[in-house]
XYZ file of C-alpha atoms in Angstrom:
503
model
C 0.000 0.000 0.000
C 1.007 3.509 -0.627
C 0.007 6.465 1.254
C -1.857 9.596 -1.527
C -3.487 12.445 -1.127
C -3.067 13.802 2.439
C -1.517 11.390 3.947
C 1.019 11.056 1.319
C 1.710 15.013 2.320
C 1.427 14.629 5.721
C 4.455 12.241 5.691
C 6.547 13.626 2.892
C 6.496 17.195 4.861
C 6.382 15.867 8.335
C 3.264 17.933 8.836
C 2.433 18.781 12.411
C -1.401 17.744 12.449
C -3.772 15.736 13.490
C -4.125 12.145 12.145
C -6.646 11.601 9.662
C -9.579 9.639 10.512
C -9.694 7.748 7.250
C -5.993 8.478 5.036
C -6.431 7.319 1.227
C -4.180 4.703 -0.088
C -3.727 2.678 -2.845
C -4.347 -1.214 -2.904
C -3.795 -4.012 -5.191
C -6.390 -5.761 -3.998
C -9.232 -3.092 -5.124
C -10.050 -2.216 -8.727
C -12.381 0.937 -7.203
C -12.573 2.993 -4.523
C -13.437 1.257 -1.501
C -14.779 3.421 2.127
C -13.515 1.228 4.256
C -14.012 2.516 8.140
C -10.718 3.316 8.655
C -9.585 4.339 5.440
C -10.244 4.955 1.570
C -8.689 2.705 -0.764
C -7.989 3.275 -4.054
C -6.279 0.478 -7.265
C -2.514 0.534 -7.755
C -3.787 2.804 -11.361
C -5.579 5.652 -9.766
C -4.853 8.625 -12.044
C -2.412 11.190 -9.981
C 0.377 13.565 -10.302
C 3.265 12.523 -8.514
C 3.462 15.917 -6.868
C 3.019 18.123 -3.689
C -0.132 19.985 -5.745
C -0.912 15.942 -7.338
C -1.478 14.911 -4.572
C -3.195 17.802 -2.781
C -5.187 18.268 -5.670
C -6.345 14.533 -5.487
C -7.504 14.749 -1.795
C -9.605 18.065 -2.845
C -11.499 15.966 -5.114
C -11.652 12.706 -3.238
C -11.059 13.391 0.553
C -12.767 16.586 0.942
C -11.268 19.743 2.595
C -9.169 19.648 5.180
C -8.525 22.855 6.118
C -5.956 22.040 9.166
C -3.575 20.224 6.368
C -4.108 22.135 3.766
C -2.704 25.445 5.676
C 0.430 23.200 6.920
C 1.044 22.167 3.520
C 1.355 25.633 2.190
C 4.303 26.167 4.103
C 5.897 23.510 1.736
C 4.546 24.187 -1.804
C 5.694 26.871 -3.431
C 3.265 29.602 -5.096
C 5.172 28.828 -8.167
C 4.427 25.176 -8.487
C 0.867 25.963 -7.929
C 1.313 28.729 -10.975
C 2.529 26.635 -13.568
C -0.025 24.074 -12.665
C -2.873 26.282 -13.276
C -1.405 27.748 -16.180
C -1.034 23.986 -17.784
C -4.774 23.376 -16.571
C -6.753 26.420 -16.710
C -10.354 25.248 -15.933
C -9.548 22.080 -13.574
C -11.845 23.021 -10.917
C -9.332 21.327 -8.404
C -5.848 23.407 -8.986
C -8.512 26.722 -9.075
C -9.724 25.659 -5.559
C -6.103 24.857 -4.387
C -5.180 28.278 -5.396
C -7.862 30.132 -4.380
C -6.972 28.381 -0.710
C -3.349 29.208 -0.927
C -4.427 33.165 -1.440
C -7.197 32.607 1.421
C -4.964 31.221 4.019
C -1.684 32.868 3.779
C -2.853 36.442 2.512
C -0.629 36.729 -0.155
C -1.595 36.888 -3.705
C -0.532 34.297 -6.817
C 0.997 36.134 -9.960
C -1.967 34.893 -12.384
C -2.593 37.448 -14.428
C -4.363 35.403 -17.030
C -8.194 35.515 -17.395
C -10.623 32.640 -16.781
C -13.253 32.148 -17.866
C -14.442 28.897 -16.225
C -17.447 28.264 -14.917
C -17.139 28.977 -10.839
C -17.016 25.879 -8.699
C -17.720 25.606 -4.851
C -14.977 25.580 -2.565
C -16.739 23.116 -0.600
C -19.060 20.617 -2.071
C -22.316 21.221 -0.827
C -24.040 17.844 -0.836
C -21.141 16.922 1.458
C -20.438 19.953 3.982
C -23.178 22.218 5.150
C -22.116 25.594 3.538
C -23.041 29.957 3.770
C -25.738 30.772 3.120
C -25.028 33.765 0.794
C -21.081 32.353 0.034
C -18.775 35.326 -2.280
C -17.502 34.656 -6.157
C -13.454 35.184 -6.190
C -13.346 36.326 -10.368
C -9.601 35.276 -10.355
C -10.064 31.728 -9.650
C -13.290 31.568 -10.654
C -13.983 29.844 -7.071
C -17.661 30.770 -4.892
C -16.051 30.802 -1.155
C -19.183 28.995 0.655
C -16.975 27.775 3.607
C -18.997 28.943 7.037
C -15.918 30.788 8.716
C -13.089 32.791 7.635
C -8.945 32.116 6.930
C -8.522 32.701 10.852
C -11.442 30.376 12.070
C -13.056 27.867 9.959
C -15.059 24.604 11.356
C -16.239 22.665 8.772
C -19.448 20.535 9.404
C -20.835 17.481 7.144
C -24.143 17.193 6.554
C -24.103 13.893 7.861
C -24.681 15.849 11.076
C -27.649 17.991 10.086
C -31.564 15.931 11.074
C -34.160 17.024 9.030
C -36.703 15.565 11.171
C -37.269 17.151 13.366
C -35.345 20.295 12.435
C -34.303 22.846 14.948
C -37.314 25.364 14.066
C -39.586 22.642 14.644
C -37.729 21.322 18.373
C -38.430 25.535 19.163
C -41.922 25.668 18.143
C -42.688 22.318 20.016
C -41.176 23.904 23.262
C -43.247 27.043 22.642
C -46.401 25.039 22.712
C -45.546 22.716 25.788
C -44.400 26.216 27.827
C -47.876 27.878 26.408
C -49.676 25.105 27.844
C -49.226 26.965 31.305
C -52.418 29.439 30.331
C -51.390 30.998 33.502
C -49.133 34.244 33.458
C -48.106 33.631 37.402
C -47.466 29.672 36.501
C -45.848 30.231 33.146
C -43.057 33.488 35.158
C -42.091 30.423 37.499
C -41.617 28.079 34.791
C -39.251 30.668 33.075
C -37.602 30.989 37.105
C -37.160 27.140 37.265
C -35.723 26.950 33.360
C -33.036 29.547 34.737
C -32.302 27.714 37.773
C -32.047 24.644 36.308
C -29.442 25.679 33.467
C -27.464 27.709 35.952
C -27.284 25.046 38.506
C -26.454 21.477 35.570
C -23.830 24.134 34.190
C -21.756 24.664 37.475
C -22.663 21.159 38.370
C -21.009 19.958 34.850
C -18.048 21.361 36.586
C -18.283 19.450 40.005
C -19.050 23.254 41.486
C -22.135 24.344 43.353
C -22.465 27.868 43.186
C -22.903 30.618 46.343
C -26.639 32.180 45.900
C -24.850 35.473 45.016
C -22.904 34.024 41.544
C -26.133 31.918 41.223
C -28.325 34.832 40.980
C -25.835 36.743 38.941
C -25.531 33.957 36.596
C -29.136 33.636 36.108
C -29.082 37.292 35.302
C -26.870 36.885 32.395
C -28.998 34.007 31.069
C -31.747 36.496 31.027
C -29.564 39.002 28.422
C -28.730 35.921 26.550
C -28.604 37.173 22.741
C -29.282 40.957 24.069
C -25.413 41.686 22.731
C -25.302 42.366 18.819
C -21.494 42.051 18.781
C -19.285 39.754 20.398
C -16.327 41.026 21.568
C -13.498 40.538 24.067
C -14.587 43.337 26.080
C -18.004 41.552 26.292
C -16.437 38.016 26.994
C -14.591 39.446 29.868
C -17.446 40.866 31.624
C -19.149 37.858 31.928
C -15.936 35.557 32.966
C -15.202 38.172 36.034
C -19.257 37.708 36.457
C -18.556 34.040 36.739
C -15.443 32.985 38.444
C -15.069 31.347 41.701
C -13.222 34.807 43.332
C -11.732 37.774 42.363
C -8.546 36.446 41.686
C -9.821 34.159 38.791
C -11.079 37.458 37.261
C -8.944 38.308 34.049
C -8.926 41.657 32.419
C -8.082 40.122 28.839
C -7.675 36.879 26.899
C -5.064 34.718 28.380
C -1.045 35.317 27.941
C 0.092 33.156 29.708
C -0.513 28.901 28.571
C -2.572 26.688 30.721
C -3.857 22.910 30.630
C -6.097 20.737 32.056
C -5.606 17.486 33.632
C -6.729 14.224 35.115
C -6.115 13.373 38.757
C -3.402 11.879 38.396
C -1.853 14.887 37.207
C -1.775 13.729 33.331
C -2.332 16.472 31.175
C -5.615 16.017 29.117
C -5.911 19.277 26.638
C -3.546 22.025 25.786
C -5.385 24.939 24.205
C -3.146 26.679 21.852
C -0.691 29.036 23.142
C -1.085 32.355 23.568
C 1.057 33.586 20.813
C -1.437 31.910 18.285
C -4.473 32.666 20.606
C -5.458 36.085 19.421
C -5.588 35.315 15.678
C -7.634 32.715 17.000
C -10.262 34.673 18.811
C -10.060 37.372 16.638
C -11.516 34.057 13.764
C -13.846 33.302 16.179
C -14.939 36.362 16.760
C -15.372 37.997 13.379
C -17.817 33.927 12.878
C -20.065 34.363 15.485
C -20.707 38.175 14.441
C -21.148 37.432 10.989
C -25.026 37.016 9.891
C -24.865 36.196 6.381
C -22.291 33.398 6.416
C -23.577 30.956 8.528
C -27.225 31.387 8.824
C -28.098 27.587 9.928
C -28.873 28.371 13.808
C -27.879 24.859 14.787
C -24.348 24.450 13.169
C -23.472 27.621 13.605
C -24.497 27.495 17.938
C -22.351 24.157 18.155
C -19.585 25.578 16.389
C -19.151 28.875 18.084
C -19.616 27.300 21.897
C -17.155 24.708 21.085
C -14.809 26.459 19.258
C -14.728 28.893 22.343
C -13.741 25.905 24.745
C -11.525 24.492 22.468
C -9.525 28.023 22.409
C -10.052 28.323 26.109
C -9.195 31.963 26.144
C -9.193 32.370 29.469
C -7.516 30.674 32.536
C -10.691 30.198 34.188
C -14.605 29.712 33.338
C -14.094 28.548 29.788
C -16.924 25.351 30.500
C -19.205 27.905 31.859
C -18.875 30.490 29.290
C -18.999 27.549 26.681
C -22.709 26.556 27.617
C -23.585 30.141 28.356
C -22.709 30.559 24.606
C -24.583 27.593 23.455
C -27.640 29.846 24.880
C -26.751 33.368 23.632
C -26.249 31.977 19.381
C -29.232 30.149 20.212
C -31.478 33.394 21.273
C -32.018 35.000 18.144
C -33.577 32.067 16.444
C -35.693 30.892 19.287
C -39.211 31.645 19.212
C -39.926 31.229 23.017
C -41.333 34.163 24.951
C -41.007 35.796 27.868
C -37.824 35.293 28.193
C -37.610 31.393 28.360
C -34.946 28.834 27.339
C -34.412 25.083 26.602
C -32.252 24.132 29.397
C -29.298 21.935 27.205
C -27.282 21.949 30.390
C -29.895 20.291 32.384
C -29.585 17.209 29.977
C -26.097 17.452 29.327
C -25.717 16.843 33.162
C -27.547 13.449 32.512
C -25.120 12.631 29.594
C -21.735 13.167 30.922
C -20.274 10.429 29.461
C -21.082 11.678 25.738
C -20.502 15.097 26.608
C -16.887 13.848 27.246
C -16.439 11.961 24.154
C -17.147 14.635 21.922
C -15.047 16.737 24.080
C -12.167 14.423 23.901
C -12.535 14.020 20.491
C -11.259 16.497 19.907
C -8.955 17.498 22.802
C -7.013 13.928 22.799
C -5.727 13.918 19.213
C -4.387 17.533 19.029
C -2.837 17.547 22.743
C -1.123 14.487 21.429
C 0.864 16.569 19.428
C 2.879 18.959 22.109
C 5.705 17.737 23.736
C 5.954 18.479 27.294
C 8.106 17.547 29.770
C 5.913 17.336 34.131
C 8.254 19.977 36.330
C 6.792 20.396 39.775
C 3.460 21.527 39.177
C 3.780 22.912 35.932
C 4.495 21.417 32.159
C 7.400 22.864 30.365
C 6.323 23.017 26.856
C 9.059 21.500 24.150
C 6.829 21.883 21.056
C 3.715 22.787 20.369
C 2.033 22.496 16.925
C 0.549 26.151 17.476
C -2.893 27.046 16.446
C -3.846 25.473 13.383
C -5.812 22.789 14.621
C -7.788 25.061 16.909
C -8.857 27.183 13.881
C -10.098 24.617 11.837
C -12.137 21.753 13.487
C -14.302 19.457 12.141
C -17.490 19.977 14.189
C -19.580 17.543 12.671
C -19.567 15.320 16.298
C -20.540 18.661 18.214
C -23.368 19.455 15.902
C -25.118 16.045 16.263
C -24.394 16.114 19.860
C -25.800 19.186 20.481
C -29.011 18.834 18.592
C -29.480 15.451 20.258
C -29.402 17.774 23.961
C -31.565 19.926 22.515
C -34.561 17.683 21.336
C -33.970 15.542 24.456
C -34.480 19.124 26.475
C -37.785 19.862 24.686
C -39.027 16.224 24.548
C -37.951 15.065 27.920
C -37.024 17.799 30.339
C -39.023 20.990 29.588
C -42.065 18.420 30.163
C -40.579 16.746 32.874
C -40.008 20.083 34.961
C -43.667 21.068 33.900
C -44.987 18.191 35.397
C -42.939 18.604 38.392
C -43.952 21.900 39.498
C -47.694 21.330 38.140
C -46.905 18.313 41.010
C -45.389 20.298 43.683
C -48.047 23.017 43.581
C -51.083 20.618 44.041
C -49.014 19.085 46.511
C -48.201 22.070 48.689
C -51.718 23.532 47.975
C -53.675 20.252 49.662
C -50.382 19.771 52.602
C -50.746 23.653 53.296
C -55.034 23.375 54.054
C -54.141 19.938 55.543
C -51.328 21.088 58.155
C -49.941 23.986 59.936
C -46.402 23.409 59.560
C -43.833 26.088 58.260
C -43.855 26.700 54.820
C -40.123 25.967 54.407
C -40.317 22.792 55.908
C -43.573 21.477 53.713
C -41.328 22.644 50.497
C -38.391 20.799 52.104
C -40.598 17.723 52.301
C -42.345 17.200 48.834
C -38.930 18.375 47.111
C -37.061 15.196 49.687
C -40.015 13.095 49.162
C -40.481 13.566 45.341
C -36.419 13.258 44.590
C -36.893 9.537 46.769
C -39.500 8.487 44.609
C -42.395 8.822 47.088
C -40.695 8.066 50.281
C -39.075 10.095 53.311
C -36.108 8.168 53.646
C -35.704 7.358 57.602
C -32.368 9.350 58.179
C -34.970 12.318 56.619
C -37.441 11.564 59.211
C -35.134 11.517 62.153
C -34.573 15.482 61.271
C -38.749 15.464 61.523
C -39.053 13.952 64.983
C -41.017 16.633 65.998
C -43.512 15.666 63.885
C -46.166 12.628 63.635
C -45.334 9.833 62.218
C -48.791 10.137 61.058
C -48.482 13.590 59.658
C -45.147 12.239 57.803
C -46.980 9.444 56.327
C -50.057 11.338 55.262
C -47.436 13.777 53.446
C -46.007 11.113 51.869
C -49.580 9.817 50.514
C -50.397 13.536 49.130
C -46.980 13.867 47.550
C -46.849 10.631 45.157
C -50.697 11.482 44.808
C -50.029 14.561 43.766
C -47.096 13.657 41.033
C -48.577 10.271 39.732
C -52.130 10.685 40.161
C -52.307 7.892 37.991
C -50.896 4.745 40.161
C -47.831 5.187 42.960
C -45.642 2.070 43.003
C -42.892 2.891 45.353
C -42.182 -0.842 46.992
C -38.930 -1.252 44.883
C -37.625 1.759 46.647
C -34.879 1.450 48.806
C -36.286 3.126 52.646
C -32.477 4.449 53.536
C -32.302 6.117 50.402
C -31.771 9.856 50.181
C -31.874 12.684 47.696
C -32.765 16.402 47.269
C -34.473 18.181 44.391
């Protein structure tokens, strides 16, 4: 077998990227092109140039666009190589993309002063990658840019990704109507309260953290002026980190200069971001995507690609996670047709999905901190190499998109309902305990939330901090609690008595 297309570059250059999922080679044993799941085969005879722009023009017409090689392999090929090819092959759609890249990418400009007059071709092909919207002609090259990002941040996203059914606008308007189901202004304002609550609380709890009621509240204020902002800036990112962090001290005044990690506890490191040096062309990508509204226009992609993107550039040294979800609400806003304020609490049920939450994260994080070098001093790495910020600038967010449209519908199929029900529960509940007993309101809340969380039963260690009352009283609470919640039927024998849990 021999490596082509970009593996065959990858290895003749050394390049400093990310392995490819599936790297094209040829085969004796195949007289087509075979997708095999770890790799594209191709017979012995497959027509290509034996060249740096051969070979990069075969992978633009049979591997797709990688972005992350593509930009490492223009440090190698020279602009005169890529010249004389287009000059021997004027209207090959693949040598006018591979130029048109090479001017993209490095900002320089190609001495072509010939005409074409080809028809234009798509940069990306758009029954494989979800593309803009409203994408710009290049007249030189005769190329229509339709990529969803610009030459300093890029994700690329393959349609693969993208459900039709049901589509994001749909998942919205189904949430609308469960929410509008609470006919009641008083009942529907508490539902909004318990939305907030809920997404504030999963988020800090995603990070093993629970919040003081002071950066609570202040974090359900920002919720509330999610998608208020018209530009995203760092000015604007900064105000909400210092709004977010643990102390004062975590509070940063400006992107990050400094590197940082994470790690395990064992005190393996799990993800570089990319070093400062190649963070602010970075952000500044980033940036300049999410503000854009004519380039990526698809709601979905381009929410999944902007909140990851931002934790995979971790820009700051603390409250990236946070931010990350926070974001994943404020792209979201503008196309959501909810009112009065509410929102489809994704952090909620990516709480209940760690484990796929962290694959996608990893994903990503595991191949490209696999290529620093690092050697463990005290407490902190020393950096030998890092492979700077190319990979950060152009991911592949196909994994993020489906994930994230898979927490959404479960939020509007599963939990919006699901928190409905419970507070529809807890107020009939409370209503019927209230008229029933004179007990203090705090402590009949305390007991249906302890009670409800334990599956209809006080567990005993519960009870002993209710000595005071009857056992009676306790028991009839009980009864009017799983009443209220499953009117329908209230099995709790498989429960375990010594359990315990909290709403």
């Amino acid at each position: 077998m021999s490596a082509i297309g970009y593996q065959h570059l990858i290895g003749h250059f050394s390049l400093d990227v990310r392995p490819l999922q599936t790297p094209a080679t040829t085969s004796a044993s195949v007289n087509r092109r075979v997708d095999a799941p770890n790799q594209l085969l191709f017979p012995k005879n497959v027509a290509i140039e034996e060249s740096p722009v051969g070979h990069l023009e075969f992978a633009l017409k049979h591997e797709g666009v990688n972005l992350e090689v593509i930009d490492a392999v223009f440090e190698h090929i020279s602009a005169n190589d890529l010249v004389r090819t287009l000059e021997s092959a004027p209207n090959r759609a693949t040598i006018r993309r591979a130029c048109f890249l090479w001017e993209w990418l490095t900002g320089q400009t190609l001495s072509f002063p010939t005409t074409l007059n080809a028809g234009y071709v798509d940069l990306f092909p758009s029954d494989t990658y979800v593309t803009a919207t409203r994408p710009t002609n290049n007249p030189k090259f005769r190329v229509r840019n339709n990529a969803l990002g610009n030459a300093d941040f890029c994700p690329v996203v393959r349609r693969a990704a993208v459900s039709e059914l049901p589509s994001l606008a749909e998942l919205m308007e189904q949430a609308k109507r469960t929410l509008e189901t609470l006919t009641d202004p008083v009942l529907y304002e508490r539902a909004v309260n318990y939305l907030y609550l809920s997404e504030t609380r999963s988020s800090y709890a995603i990070e093993r953290e629970t919040p003081s009621s002071d950066k609570q509240e202040r974090f359900v204020q920002l919720l509330r002026r999610v998608g208020e902002t018209a530009t995203v800036s760092e000015e604007w990112l900064v105000g909400l980190q210092n709004a977010i962090v643990r102390d004062v001290f975590s509070q940063e005044a400006s992107y990050r200069t400094s590197q940082n990690w994470l790690e395990d506890g064992l005190g393996r490191v799990t993800f570089f971001p990319p070093p400062p040096t190649d963070l602010r062309q970075a952000m500044r990508g980033w940036e300049a995507f999410v503000n854009d509204t004519t380039r990526c226009e698809h709601a979905l992609v381009k929410t999944a690609c902007a909140a990851f993107g931002f934790v995979y550039l971790h820009p700051f040294l603390d409250g990236n996670g946070r931010l990350h979800r926070f974001l994943i609400q404020h792209v979201l806003a503008p196309s959501s047709p909810l009112s009065g304020g509410a929102l489809v609490p994704v952090s909620a049920v990516i709480l209940k999905n760690i484990p796929e939450y962290l694959s996608v994260l990893t994903g990503f994080s595991r191949p490209v901190t696999e290529l620093w070098r690092y050697q463990r001093w005290d407490v902190t790495p020393i950096v030998v190499h890092s492979p700077g910020g190319r990979a950060y600038r152009f991911i592949d967010a196909t994994a993020e998109v489906a994930f994230l449209y898979r927490m959404i519908r479960l939020a509007v199929e599963e939990e919006i309902p699901g928190e409905l029900a419970w507070l529809s529960g807890y107020d009939k509940a409370y209503q019927q305990l209230n008229a029933e007993f004179d007990l203090p309101n705090k402590d009949l809340s305390a007991l249906i939330r302890m009670i409800q969380s334990n599956k209809g039963v006080l567990a005993i260690n519960r009870r002993k901090q209710y000595v005071h009352v009857p056992v009676s009283t306790l028991d009839r609470i009980e009864q009017v609690v799983r009443e209220a919640f499953n009117p329908v039927g209230n099995d709790a024998e498989d429960v375990e008595p010594d359990s315990d849990g909290g709403k």
